[in-house]
Amino acid sequence: MRRWVLLWIAAAATIFGAPPSFAGEVQKPKGVVELFTSQGCNSCPPADAVLARLAARGEVVALGYHVDYWDYLGWKDTLAQPENTERQKLYGKAFGKREVYTPQAVINGRTHVKGGKRGAVEAALVELERTGKGLSVEITVTRVGDSVLIDAAGSPGGIGNAHLVLVQFDPVKPIVIERGENKGRTISYANPVTSIQTAGMWHGKAARFELPRSEINKKGGCAILLQAMGEDGLPGPILGAAIVAPETQAP
């Protein structure tokens, strides 16, 4: 996995100009939906369609994590990453589950529902927001020169700890499935995850992170997740999120 060159800068650093608008960027999402899916799972296409609709609406950070544990059914998922499977297993442990399943939609890192049930996904987002478990820490993204600056606001009282997680993903990918349970189908997968990288730590106070602009431009897209972690290293609630879309042309 490619390592990112990252620089922690104090939150009181000089304020730069307002960021330009880039199509596809989501800087104040209503929530985060992480779908664990597989091309070899015949229950997954409806969930893939739900995720695609959510991604197209642009109101949430919608991410597709393709897992590899169904590859033995006759079709090797062309978008699967071992890191995706590992992330789902860690979520399973955090939720107290012995087994994982597809399609599973994890909402804000706090709860999970069957990914093919659009109503359940949207109801979970609404309920988490209603009960104060939505995204509470604002994340803003600014492009300045050769850098992309990520600003995470502080929490009430400056209390809390979280990892800044960068999730790289590709644009929509139509895949022709030639074997297995979905044989003969062509399915378009939204925001398939290609890598997951912890970039730094947030300690409850406003902070700024910097990464090379060139890294964003040459990849598909990047979701920024501010995610609390348990003492056992298991993923916890996602406190803030944003999406940085690639630029079609670098200046």
mmCIF file of N, CA, C and O in Angstrom, residues 178-212:
data_model
loop_
_atom_site.group_PDB
_atom_site.id
_atom_site.type_symbol
_atom_site.label_atom_id
_atom_site.label_comp_id
_atom_site.label_asym_id
_atom_site.label_seq_id
_atom_site.Cartn_x
_atom_site.Cartn_y
_atom_site.Cartn_z
ATOM 1 N N GLU A 178 -18.613 -13.151 -15.453
ATOM 2 C CA GLU A 178 -18.649 -14.265 -16.405
ATOM 3 C C GLU A 178 -18.959 -15.607 -15.767
ATOM 4 O O GLU A 178 -19.351 -16.546 -16.464
ATOM 5 N N ARG A 179 -18.787 -15.702 -14.444
ATOM 6 C CA ARG A 179 -19.039 -16.976 -13.773
ATOM 7 C C ARG A 179 -19.656 -16.705 -12.397
ATOM 8 O O ARG A 179 -19.780 -15.570 -11.979
ATOM 9 N N GLY A 180 -19.984 -17.778 -11.706
ATOM 10 C CA GLY A 180 -20.494 -17.637 -10.351
ATOM 11 C C GLY A 180 -21.976 -17.320 -10.286
ATOM 12 O O GLY A 180 -22.709 -17.439 -11.272
ATOM 13 N N GLU A 181 -22.420 -16.900 -9.104
ATOM 14 C CA GLU A 181 -23.843 -16.702 -8.850
ATOM 15 C C GLU A 181 -24.457 -15.565 -9.661
ATOM 16 O O GLU A 181 -25.668 -15.544 -9.879
ATOM 17 N N ASN A 182 -23.654 -14.608 -10.097
ATOM 18 C CA ASN A 182 -24.155 -13.481 -10.887
ATOM 19 C C ASN A 182 -23.736 -13.580 -12.354
ATOM 20 O O ASN A 182 -23.677 -12.570 -13.063
ATOM 21 N N LYS A 183 -23.489 -14.781 -12.819
ATOM 22 C CA LYS A 183 -23.024 -15.010 -14.189
ATOM 23 C C LYS A 183 -23.946 -14.344 -15.211
ATOM 24 O O LYS A 183 -25.174 -14.432 -15.130
ATOM 25 N N GLY A 184 -23.319 -13.646 -16.165
ATOM 26 C CA GLY A 184 -24.056 -13.013 -17.242
ATOM 27 C C GLY A 184 -24.547 -11.609 -16.941
ATOM 28 O O GLY A 184 -25.085 -10.946 -17.829
ATOM 29 N N ARG A 185 -24.330 -11.142 -15.722
ATOM 30 C CA ARG A 185 -24.795 -9.809 -15.358
ATOM 31 C C ARG A 185 -23.679 -8.788 -15.531
ATOM 32 O O ARG A 185 -22.504 -9.094 -15.323
ATOM 33 N N THR A 186 -24.047 -7.583 -15.908
ATOM 34 C CA THR A 186 -23.124 -6.448 -15.914
ATOM 35 C C THR A 186 -23.605 -5.492 -14.838
ATOM 36 O O THR A 186 -24.730 -4.996 -14.895
ATOM 37 N N ILE A 187 -22.747 -5.257 -13.846
ATOM 38 C CA ILE A 187 -23.128 -4.446 -12.696
ATOM 39 C C ILE A 187 -22.166 -3.271 -12.575
ATOM 40 O O ILE A 187 -20.951 -3.439 -12.661
ATOM 41 N N SER A 188 -22.724 -2.085 -12.381
ATOM 42 C CA SER A 188 -21.897 -0.897 -12.170
ATOM 43 C C SER A 188 -21.732 -0.678 -10.674
ATOM 44 O O SER A 188 -22.716 -0.553 -9.945
ATOM 45 N N TYR A 189 -20.480 -0.637 -10.233
ATOM 46 C CA TYR A 189 -20.167 -0.510 -8.813
ATOM 47 C C TYR A 189 -19.705 0.909 -8.504
ATOM 48 O O TYR A 189 -18.755 1.410 -9.099
ATOM 49 N N ALA A 190 -20.385 1.548 -7.553
ATOM 50 C CA ALA A 190 -20.067 2.922 -7.188
ATOM 51 C C ALA A 190 -18.965 2.963 -6.135
ATOM 52 O O ALA A 190 -18.980 2.188 -5.176
ATOM 53 N N ASN A 191 -18.006 3.846 -6.337
ATOM 54 C CA ASN A 191 -16.963 4.155 -5.349
ATOM 55 C C ASN A 191 -16.290 2.922 -4.754
ATOM 56 O O ASN A 191 -16.178 2.787 -3.524
ATOM 57 N N PRO A 192 -15.810 1.979 -5.596
ATOM 58 C CA PRO A 192 -15.132 0.799 -5.049
ATOM 59 C C PRO A 192 -13.807 1.172 -4.395
ATOM 60 O O PRO A 192 -12.953 1.819 -5.001
ATOM 61 N N VAL A 193 -13.642 0.763 -3.155
ATOM 62 C CA VAL A 193 -12.472 1.137 -2.359
ATOM 63 C C VAL A 193 -11.228 0.400 -2.842
ATOM 64 O O VAL A 193 -11.247 -0.805 -3.075
ATOM 65 N N THR A 194 -10.137 1.147 -2.961
ATOM 66 C CA THR A 194 -8.870 0.564 -3.409
ATOM 67 C C THR A 194 -7.799 0.544 -2.334
ATOM 68 O O THR A 194 -6.869 -0.253 -2.398
ATOM 69 N N SER A 195 -7.894 1.426 -1.332
ATOM 70 C CA SER A 195 -6.908 1.418 -0.251
ATOM 71 C C SER A 195 -7.445 2.172 0.951
ATOM 72 O O SER A 195 -8.313 3.042 0.826
ATOM 73 N N ILE A 196 -6.917 1.805 2.119
ATOM 74 C CA ILE A 196 -7.297 2.441 3.380
ATOM 75 C C ILE A 196 -6.008 2.795 4.110
ATOM 76 O O ILE A 196 -5.137 1.947 4.272
ATOM 77 N N GLN A 197 -5.890 4.047 4.528
ATOM 78 C CA GLN A 197 -4.651 4.499 5.154
ATOM 79 C C GLN A 197 -4.942 5.407 6.339
ATOM 80 O O GLN A 197 -5.679 6.385 6.212
ATOM 81 N N THR A 198 -4.411 5.075 7.502
ATOM 82 C CA THR A 198 -4.504 5.978 8.641
ATOM 83 C C THR A 198 -3.455 7.067 8.478
ATOM 84 O O THR A 198 -2.266 6.791 8.317
ATOM 85 N N ALA A 199 -3.912 8.329 8.513
ATOM 86 C CA ALA A 199 -3.028 9.445 8.187
ATOM 87 C C ALA A 199 -2.542 10.217 9.396
ATOM 88 O O ALA A 199 -1.570 10.951 9.302
ATOM 89 N N GLY A 200 -3.205 10.103 10.522
ATOM 90 C CA GLY A 200 -2.790 10.881 11.679
ATOM 91 C C GLY A 200 -3.810 10.765 12.798
ATOM 92 O O GLY A 200 -4.778 10.016 12.713
ATOM 93 N N MET A 201 -3.585 11.533 13.840
ATOM 94 C CA MET A 201 -4.442 11.502 15.024
ATOM 95 C C MET A 201 -5.080 12.870 15.268
ATOM 96 O O MET A 201 -4.461 13.911 15.047
ATOM 97 N N TRP A 202 -6.308 12.829 15.730
ATOM 98 C CA TRP A 202 -7.043 14.028 16.139
ATOM 99 C C TRP A 202 -7.345 13.873 17.619
ATOM 100 O O TRP A 202 -7.770 12.801 18.071
ATOM 101 N N HIS A 203 -7.127 14.934 18.400
ATOM 102 C CA HIS A 203 -7.237 14.836 19.853
ATOM 103 C C HIS A 203 -8.305 15.775 20.428
ATOM 104 O O HIS A 203 -8.137 16.328 21.511
ATOM 105 N N GLY A 204 -9.375 15.948 19.693
ATOM 106 C CA GLY A 204 -10.488 16.729 20.210
ATOM 107 C C GLY A 204 -10.416 18.210 19.920
ATOM 108 O O GLY A 204 -11.414 18.918 20.061
ATOM 109 N N LYS A 205 -9.255 18.700 19.542
ATOM 110 C CA LYS A 205 -9.078 20.121 19.237
ATOM 111 C C LYS A 205 -8.931 20.310 17.731
ATOM 112 O O LYS A 205 -8.544 19.404 17.018
ATOM 113 N N ALA A 206 -9.246 21.519 17.264
ATOM 114 C CA ALA A 206 -9.121 21.818 15.842
ATOM 115 C C ALA A 206 -7.703 21.518 15.366
ATOM 116 O O ALA A 206 -6.726 21.858 16.041
ATOM 117 N N ALA A 207 -7.602 20.867 14.230
ATOM 118 C CA ALA A 207 -6.285 20.472 13.718
ATOM 119 C C ALA A 207 -6.296 20.501 12.198
ATOM 120 O O ALA A 207 -7.356 20.420 11.562
ATOM 121 N N ARG A 208 -5.123 20.619 11.638
ATOM 122 C CA ARG A 208 -4.973 20.648 10.178
ATOM 123 C C ARG A 208 -3.988 19.575 9.743
ATOM 124 O O ARG A 208 -2.955 19.366 10.364
ATOM 125 N N PHE A 209 -4.344 18.920 8.636
ATOM 126 C CA PHE A 209 -3.483 17.913 8.025
ATOM 127 C C PHE A 209 -3.218 18.340 6.581
ATOM 128 O O PHE A 209 -4.054 18.998 5.958
ATOM 129 N N GLU A 210 -2.071 17.951 6.064
ATOM 130 C CA GLU A 210 -1.719 18.324 4.687
ATOM 131 C C GLU A 210 -1.239 17.099 3.935
ATOM 132 O O GLU A 210 -0.498 16.269 4.460
ATOM 133 N N LEU A 211 -1.660 16.980 2.673
ATOM 134 C CA LEU A 211 -1.150 15.911 1.815
ATOM 135 C C LEU A 211 -0.899 16.466 0.419
ATOM 136 O O LEU A 211 -1.438 17.510 0.052
ATOM 137 N N PRO A 212 -0.066 15.809 -0.363
ATOM 138 C CA PRO A 212 0.286 16.328 -1.687
ATOM 139 C C PRO A 212 -0.919 16.359 -2.628
ATOM 140 O O PRO A 212 -1.649 15.375 -2.744
#
